[in-house]
Tab-separated table of C-alpha atoms and ligand atoms in Angstrom:
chain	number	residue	atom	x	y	z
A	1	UNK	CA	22.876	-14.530	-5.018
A	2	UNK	CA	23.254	-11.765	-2.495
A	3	UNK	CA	19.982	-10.766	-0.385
A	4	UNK	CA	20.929	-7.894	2.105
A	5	UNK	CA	23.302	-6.092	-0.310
A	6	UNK	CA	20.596	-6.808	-2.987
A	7	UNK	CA	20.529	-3.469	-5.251
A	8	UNK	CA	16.372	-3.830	-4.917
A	9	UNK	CA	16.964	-4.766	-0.811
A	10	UNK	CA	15.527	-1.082	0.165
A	11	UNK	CA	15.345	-1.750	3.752
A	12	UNK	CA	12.390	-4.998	3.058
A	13	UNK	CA	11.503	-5.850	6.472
A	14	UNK	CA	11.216	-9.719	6.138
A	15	UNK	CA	11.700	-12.105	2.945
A	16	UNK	CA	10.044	-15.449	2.818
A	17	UNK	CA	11.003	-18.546	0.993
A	18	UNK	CA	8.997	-21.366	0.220
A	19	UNK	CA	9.078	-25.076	-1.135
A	20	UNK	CA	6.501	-27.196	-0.965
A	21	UNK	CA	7.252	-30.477	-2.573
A	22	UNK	CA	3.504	-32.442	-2.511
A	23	UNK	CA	2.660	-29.689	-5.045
A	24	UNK	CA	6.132	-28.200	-6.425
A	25	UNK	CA	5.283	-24.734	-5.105
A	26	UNK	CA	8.493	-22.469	-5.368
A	27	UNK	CA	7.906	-19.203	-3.986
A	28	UNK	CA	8.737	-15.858	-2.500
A	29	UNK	CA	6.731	-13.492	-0.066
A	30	UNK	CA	8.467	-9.868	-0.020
A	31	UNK	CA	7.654	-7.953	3.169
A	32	UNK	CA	8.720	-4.372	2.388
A	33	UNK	CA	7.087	-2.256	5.283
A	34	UNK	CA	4.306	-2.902	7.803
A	35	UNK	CA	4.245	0.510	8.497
A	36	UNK	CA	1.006	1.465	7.454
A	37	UNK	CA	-0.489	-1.332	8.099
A	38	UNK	CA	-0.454	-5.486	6.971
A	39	UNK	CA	1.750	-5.521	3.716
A	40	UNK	CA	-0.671	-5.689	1.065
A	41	UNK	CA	0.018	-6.614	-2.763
A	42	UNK	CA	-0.570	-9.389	-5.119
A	43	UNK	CA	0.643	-12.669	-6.116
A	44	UNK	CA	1.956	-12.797	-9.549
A	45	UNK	CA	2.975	-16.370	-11.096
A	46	UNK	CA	5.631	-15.838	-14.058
A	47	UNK	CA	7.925	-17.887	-16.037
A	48	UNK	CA	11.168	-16.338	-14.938
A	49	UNK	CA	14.823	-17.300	-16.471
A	50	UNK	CA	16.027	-17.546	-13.376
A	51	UNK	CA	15.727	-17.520	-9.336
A	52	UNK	CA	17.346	-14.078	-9.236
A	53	UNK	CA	14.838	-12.235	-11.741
A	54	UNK	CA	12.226	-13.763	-9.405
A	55	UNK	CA	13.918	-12.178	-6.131
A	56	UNK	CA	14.464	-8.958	-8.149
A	57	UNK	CA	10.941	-9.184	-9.091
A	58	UNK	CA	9.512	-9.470	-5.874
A	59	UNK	CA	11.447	-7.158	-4.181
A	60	UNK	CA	10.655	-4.168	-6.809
A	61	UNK	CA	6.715	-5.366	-6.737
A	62	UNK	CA	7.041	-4.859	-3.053
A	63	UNK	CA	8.720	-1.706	-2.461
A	64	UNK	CA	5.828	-0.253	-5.479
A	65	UNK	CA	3.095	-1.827	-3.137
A	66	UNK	CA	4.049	-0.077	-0.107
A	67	UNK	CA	4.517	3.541	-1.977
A	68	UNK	CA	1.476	2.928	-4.144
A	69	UNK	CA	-0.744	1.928	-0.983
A	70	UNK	CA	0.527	4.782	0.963
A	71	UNK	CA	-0.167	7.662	-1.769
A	72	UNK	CA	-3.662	6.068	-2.319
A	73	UNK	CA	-3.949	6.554	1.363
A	74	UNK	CA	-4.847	3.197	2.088
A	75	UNK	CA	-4.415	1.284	5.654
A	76	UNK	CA	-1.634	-0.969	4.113
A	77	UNK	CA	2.116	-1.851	3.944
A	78	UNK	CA	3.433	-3.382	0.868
A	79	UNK	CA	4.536	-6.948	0.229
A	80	UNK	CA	3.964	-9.047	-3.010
A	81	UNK	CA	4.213	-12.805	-3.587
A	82	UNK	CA	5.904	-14.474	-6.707
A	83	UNK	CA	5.200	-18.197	-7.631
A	84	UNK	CA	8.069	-19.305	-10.127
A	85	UNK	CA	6.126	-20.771	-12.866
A	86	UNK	CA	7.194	-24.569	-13.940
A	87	UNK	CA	5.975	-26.858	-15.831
A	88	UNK	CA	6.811	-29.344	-13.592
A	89	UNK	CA	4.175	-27.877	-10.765
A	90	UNK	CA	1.225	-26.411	-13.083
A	91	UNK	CA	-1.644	-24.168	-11.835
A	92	UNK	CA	-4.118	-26.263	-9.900
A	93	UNK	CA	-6.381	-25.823	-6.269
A	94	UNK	CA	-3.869	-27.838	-4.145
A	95	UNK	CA	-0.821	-25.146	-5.660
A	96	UNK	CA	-3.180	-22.225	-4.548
A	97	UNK	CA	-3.213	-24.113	-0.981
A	98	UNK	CA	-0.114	-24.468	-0.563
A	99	UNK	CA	0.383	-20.598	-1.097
A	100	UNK	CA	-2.392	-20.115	1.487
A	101	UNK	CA	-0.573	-22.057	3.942
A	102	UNK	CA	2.428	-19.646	3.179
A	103	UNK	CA	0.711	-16.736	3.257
A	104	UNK	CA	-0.603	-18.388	6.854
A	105	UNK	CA	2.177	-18.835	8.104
A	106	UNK	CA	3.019	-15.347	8.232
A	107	UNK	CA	0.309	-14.641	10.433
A	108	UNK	CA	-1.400	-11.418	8.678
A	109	UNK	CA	1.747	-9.542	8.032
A	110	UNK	CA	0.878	-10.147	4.375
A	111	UNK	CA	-2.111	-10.207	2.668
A	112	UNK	CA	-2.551	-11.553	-0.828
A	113	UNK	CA	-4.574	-11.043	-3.930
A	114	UNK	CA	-4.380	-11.780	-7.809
A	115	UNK	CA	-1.725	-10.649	-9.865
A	116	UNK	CA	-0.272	-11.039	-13.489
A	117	UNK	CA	-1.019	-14.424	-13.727
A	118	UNK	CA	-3.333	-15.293	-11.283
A	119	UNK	CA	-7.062	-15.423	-11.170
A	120	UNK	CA	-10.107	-14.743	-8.208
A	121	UNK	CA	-10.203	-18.664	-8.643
A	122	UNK	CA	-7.376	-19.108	-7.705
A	123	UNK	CA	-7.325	-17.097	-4.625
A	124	UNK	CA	-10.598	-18.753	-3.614
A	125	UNK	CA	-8.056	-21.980	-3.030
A	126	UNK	CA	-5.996	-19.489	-1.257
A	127	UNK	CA	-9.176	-18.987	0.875
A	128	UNK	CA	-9.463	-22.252	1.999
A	129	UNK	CA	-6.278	-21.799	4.403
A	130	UNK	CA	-5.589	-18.187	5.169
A	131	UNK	CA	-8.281	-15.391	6.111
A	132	UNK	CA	-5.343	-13.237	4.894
A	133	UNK	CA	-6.448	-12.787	1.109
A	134	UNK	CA	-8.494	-10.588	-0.646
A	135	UNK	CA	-9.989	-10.288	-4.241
A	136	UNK	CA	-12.411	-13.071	-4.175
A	137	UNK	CA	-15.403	-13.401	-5.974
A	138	UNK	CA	-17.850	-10.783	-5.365
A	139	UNK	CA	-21.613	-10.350	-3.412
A	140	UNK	CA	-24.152	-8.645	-4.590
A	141	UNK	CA	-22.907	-5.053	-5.227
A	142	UNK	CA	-20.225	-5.145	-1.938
A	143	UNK	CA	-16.857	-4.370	-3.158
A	144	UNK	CA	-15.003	-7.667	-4.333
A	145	UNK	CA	-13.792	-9.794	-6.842
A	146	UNK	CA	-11.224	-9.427	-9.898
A	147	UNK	CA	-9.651	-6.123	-9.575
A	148	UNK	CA	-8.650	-5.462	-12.879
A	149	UNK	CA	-11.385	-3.605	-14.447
A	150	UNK	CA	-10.595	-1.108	-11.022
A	151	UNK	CA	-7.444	-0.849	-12.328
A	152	UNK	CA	-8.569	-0.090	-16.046
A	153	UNK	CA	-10.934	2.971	-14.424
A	154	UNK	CA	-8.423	4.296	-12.730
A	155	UNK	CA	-5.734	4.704	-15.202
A	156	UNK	CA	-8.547	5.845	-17.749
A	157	UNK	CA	-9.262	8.378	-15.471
A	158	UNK	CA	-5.589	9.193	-15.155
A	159	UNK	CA	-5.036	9.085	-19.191
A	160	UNK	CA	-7.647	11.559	-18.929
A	161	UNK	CA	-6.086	13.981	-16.703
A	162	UNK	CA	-2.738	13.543	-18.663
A	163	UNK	CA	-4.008	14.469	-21.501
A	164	UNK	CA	-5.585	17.951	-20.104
A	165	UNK	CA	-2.263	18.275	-19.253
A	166	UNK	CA	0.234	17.606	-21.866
A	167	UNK	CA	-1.901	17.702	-24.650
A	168	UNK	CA	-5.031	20.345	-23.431
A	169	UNK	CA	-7.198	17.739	-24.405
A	170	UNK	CA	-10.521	17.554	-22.436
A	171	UNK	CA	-11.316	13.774	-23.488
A	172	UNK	CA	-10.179	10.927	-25.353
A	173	UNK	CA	-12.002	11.130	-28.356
A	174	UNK	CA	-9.861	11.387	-31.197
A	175	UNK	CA	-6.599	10.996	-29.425
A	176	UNK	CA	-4.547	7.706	-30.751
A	177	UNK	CA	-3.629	5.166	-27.656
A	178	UNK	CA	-1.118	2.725	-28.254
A	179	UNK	CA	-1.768	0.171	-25.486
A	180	UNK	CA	1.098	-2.567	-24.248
A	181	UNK	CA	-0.324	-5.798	-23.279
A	182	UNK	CA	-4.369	-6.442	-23.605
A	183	UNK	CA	-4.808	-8.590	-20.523
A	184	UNK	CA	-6.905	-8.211	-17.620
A	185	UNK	CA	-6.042	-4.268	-17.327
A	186	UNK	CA	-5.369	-3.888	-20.794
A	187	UNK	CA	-8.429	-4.938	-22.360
A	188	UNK	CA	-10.639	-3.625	-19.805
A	189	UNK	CA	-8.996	-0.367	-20.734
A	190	UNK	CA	-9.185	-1.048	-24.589
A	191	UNK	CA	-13.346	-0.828	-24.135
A	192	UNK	CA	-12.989	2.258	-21.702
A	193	UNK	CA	-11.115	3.759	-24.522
A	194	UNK	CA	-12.732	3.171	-27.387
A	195	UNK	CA	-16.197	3.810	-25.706
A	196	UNK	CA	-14.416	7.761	-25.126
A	197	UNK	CA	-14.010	7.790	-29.021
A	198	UNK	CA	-10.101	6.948	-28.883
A	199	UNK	CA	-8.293	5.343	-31.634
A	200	UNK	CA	-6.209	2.281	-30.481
A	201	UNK	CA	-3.431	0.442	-31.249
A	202	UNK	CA	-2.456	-2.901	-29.388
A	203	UNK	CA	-0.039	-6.067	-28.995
A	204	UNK	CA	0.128	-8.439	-27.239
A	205	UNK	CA	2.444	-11.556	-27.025
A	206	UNK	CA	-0.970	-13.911	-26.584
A	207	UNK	CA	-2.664	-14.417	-29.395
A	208	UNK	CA	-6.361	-15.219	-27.529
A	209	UNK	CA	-5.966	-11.849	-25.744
A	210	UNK	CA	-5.225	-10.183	-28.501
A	211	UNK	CA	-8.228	-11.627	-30.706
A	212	UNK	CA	-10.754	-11.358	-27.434
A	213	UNK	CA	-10.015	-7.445	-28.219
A	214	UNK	CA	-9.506	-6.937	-31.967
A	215	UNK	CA	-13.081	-8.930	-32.363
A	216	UNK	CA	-14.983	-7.318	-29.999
A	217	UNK	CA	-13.799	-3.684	-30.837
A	218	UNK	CA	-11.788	-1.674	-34.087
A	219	UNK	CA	-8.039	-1.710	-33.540
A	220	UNK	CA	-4.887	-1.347	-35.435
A	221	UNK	CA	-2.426	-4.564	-34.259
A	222	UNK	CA	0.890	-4.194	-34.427
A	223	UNK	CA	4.216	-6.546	-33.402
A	224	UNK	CA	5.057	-6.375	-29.524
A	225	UNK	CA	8.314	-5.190	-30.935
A	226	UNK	CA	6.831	-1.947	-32.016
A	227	UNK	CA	4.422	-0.965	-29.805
A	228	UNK	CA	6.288	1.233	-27.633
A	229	UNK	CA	7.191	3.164	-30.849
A	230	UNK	CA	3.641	3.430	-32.171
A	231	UNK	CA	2.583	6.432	-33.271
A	232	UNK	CA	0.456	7.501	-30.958
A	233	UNK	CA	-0.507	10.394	-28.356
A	234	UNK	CA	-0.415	8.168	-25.732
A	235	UNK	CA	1.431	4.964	-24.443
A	236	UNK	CA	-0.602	2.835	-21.847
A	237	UNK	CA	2.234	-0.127	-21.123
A	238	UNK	CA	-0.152	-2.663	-19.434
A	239	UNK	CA	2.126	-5.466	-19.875
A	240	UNK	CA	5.250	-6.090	-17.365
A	241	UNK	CA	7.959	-3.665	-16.332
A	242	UNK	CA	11.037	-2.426	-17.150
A	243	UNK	CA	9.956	-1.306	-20.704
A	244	UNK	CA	11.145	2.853	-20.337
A	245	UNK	CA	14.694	2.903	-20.880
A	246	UNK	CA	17.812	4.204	-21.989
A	247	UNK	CA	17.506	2.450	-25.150
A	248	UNK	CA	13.581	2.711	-25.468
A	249	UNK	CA	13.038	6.324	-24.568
A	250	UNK	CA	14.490	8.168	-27.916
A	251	UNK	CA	12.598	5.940	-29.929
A	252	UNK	CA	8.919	6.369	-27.999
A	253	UNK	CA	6.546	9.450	-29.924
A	254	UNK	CA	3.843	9.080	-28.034
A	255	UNK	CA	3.733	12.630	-25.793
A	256	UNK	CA	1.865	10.655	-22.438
A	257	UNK	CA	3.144	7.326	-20.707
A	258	UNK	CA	0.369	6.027	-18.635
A	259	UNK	CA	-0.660	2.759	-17.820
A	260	UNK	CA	-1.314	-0.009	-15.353
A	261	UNK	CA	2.044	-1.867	-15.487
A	262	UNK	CA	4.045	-1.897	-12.555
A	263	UNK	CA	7.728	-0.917	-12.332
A	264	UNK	CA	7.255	0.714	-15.716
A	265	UNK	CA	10.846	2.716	-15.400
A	266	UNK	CA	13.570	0.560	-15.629
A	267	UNK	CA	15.638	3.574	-13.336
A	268	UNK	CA	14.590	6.472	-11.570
A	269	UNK	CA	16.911	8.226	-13.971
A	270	UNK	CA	14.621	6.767	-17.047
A	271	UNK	CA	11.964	9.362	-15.590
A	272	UNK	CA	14.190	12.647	-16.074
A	273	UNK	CA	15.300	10.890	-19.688
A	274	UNK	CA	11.565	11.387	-20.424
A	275	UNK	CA	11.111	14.711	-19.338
A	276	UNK	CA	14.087	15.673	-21.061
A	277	UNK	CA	11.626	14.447	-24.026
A	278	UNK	CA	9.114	16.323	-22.587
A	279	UNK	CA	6.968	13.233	-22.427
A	280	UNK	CA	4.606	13.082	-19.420
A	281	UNK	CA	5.106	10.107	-17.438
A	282	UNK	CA	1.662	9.524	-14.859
A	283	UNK	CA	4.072	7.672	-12.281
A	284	UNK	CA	2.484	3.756	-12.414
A	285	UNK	CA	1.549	3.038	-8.723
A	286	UNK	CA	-0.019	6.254	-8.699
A	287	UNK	CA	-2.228	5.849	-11.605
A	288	UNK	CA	-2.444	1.833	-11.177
A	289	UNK	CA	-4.138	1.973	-7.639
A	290	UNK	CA	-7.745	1.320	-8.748
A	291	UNK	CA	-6.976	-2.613	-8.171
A	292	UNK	CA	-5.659	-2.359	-4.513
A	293	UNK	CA	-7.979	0.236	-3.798
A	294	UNK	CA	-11.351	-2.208	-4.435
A	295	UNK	CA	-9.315	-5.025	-3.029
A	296	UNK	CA	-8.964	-2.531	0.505
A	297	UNK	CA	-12.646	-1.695	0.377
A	298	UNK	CA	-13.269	-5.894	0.236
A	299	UNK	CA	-10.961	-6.542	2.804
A	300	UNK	CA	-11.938	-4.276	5.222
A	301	UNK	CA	-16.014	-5.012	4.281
A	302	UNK	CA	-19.256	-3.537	4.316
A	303	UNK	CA	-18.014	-1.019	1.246
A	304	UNK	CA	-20.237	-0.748	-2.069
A	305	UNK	CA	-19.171	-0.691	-5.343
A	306	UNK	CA	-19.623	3.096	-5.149
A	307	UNK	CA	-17.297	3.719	-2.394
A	308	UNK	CA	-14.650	2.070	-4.634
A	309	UNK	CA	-15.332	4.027	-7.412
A	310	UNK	CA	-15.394	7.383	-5.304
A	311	UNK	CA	-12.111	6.847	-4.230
A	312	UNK	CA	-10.685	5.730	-7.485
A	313	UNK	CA	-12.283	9.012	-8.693
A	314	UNK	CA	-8.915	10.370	-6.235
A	315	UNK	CA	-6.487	9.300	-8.900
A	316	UNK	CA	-6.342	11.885	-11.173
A	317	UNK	CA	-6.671	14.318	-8.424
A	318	UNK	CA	-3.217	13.158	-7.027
A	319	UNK	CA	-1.701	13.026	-10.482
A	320	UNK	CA	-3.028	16.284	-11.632
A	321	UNK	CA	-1.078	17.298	-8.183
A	322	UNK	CA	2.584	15.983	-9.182
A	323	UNK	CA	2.169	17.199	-12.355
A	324	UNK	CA	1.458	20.632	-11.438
A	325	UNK	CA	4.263	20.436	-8.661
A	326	UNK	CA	6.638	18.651	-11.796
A	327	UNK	CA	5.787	21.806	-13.976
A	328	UNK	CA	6.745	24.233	-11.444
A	329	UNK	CA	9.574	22.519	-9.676
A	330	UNK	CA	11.353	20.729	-12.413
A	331	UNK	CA	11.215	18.086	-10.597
A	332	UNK	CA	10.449	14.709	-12.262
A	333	UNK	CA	6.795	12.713	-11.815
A	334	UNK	CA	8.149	9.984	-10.649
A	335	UNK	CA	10.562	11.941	-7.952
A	336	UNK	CA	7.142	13.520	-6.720
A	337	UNK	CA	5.434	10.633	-6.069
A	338	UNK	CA	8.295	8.995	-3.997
A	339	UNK	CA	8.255	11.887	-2.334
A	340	UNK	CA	4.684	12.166	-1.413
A	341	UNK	CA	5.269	8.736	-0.786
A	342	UNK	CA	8.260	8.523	1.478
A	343	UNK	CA	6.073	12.164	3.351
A	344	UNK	CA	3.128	9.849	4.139
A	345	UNK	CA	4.917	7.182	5.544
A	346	UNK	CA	7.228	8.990	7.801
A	347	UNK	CA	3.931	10.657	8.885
A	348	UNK	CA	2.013	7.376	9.543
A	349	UNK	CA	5.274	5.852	11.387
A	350	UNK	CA	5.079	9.329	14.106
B	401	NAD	P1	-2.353	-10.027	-17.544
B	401	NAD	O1	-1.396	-11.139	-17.418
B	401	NAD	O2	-3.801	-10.314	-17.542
B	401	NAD	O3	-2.051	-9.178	-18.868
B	401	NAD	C1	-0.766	-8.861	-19.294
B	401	NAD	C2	-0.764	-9.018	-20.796
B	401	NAD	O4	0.497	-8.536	-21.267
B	401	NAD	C3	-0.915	-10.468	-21.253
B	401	NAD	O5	-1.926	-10.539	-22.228
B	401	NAD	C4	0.459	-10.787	-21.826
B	401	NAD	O6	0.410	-11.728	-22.879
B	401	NAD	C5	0.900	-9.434	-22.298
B	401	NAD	N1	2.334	-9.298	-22.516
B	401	NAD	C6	3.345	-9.814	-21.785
B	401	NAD	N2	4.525	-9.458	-22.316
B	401	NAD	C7	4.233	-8.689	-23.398
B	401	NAD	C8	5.012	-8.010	-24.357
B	401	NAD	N3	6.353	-8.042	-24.341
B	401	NAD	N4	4.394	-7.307	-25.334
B	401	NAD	C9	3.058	-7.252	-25.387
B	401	NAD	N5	2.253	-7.891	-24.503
B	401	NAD	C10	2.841	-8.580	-23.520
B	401	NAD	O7	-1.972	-8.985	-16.373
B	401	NAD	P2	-2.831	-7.766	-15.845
B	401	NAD	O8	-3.507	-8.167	-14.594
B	401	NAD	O9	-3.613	-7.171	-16.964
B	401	NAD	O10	-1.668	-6.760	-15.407
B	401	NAD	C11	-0.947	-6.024	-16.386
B	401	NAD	C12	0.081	-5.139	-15.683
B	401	NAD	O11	-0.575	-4.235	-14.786
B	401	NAD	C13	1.095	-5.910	-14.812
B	401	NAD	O12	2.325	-5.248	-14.829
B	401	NAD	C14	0.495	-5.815	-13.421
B	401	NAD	O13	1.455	-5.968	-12.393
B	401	NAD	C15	-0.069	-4.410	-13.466
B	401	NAD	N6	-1.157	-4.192	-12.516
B	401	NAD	C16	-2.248	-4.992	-12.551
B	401	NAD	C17	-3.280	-4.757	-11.661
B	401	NAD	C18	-4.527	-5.598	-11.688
B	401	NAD	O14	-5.527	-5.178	-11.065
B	401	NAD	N7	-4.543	-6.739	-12.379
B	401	NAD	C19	-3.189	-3.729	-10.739
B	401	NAD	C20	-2.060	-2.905	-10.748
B	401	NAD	C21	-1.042	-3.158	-11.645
């Protein structure tokens, strides 16, 4: 398994390994850039069918963190941690140690948080050994705990300004939402939505998430197999990535992609197949920031709940942005914000 000539390398400054046999923690801290600041980004524990797909994983989640934490103009690299799931070493406190002691042992150059996965629980183990986590339960009204219903806000916000958009559709009532994956993000988005008067459509590979959702709220369930064909206006994939491709594009007739998952495009090139389509695609860690943005506000303390929200409330000004520069440019969304990306991290390195 190469490393350097990896086709995801992209320059990562530092890639960690770790084994710790007392608790069977396998894992892998990706560095990409401290430019910015620490490397910030989540730890996401997955079942993955092999070692490579976890290095592949990690370093994609990586490079996203540092682009997505630089456009949301937060004081942070990227980095991301990946726990290979086994059944052999199952969730537990002394497993969330011994990832604290990893993430230690770095010595601040990465901080972690919850991911797919991964709960503020578990990160309170994580707690117990490293100062260098955020996402942990919150106090009183400071900024804190799970960040997933940040997430939802923000990419409601940004379904909103897609939809003005593409469709010159003020809000989401009446619009149809087909929505990948009703997790953490997902079903926090699910409510958002259907309190705007949406109509909804969901899957979902787990059946409890899926029923925590279709009892609490009215919406049409298909098979995970068909979601990203739904009919629909919009397609929020809040599951995992790599779901716009060559072979999924044609098929999609929903007219807006935007949702939380990461690494949503399985190319760069799977962004101009979609604007061939004239689909609008609300690049992922532009619209998906809400999460790291509370978890910033936590780290860094003293912020309220309304200070996160007010600068989640910047997400669909940045997206109405590329997709005003997209429309004039022919450039593609997800060009722009790599752009704006690579701009503001040139300009922090000066
Ligand atoms: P989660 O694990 O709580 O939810 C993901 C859901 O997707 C689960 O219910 C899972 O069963 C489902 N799923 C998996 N494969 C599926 C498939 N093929 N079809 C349908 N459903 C499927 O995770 P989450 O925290 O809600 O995160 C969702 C996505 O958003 C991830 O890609 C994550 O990296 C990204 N994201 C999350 C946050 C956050 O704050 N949690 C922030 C930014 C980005």
């Amino acid at each position: 398994m190469g490393v350097f000539d990896h086709a995801e390398f992209d320059a990562h400054e530092s890639l960690h390994f770790f084994n710790d046999a007392a608790t069977g923690l396998r894992a892998i801290i990706a560095v990409h850039s401290t430019t910015l600041g620490p490397a910030a980004g989540g730890c996401r524990r997955w079942s993955y069918a092999s070692d490579a797909d976890a290095l592949t994983d990690a370093l994609r989640l990586s490079r996203g963190m540092t682009y997505k934490n630089a456009v949301a103009e937060l004081p942070f690299g990227g980095g991301k941690a990946v726990i290979l799931a086994d059944d052999a070493a199952p969730k537990s406190s002394a497993l969330f140690a011994a990832l604290g002691r990893a993430v230690a042992s770095l010595g601040g150059c990465y901080i972690t948080a919850e991911d797919v996965g991964v709960s503020v629980e578990d990160m309170r183990h994580v707690q117990q050994q490293t100062q260098f986590v955020s996402g942990l339960p919150q106090r009183g009204n400071n900024a804190g705990g799970d960040p997933s219903p940040w997430t939802a806000v923000g990419v409601f916000l940004g379904i909103q300004a897609a939809i003005k958009t593409r469709l010159d559709k003020n809000s989401c009532d009446g619009i149809t939402v087909a929505v990948q994956g009703v997790g953490h993000v997902g079903g926090h988005l699910c409510h958002l939505l259907h309190d705007a008067g949406a109509k909804l459509v969901v899957a979902d590979v787990n059946r409890e998430n899926l029923n925590a959702v279709s009892s609490a709220i009215p919406v049409e369930v298909v098979a995970p197999g068909e979601i990203l064909f739904a009919a629909a206006d919009v397609l929020a994939p809040c599951a995992l990535g790599n779901v716009l491709t060559a072979a999924t594009i044609p098929l999609i007739k929903a007219k807006v992609i935007a949702g939380a998952a990461n690494n949503q495009l399985s190319t760069a090139a799977d962004g101009a197949r979609l604007a061939d389509r004239d689909i609008l695609y609300a690049p992922d860690y532009v619209i998906n920031a809400g999460g790291i943005i509370s978890i910033s506000h936590e780290y860094h303390g003293s912020s309220s709940e309304n200070e996160v929200r007010a600068d989640i409330a910047k997400i669909p000004e940045r997206l109405d942005a590329i997709f005003a520069e997209a429309s004039e440019s022919g450039h593609t969304t997800n060009e722009l914000a790599d752009k704006l990306a690579r701009r503001l991290i040139t300009a922090g390195r000066k």
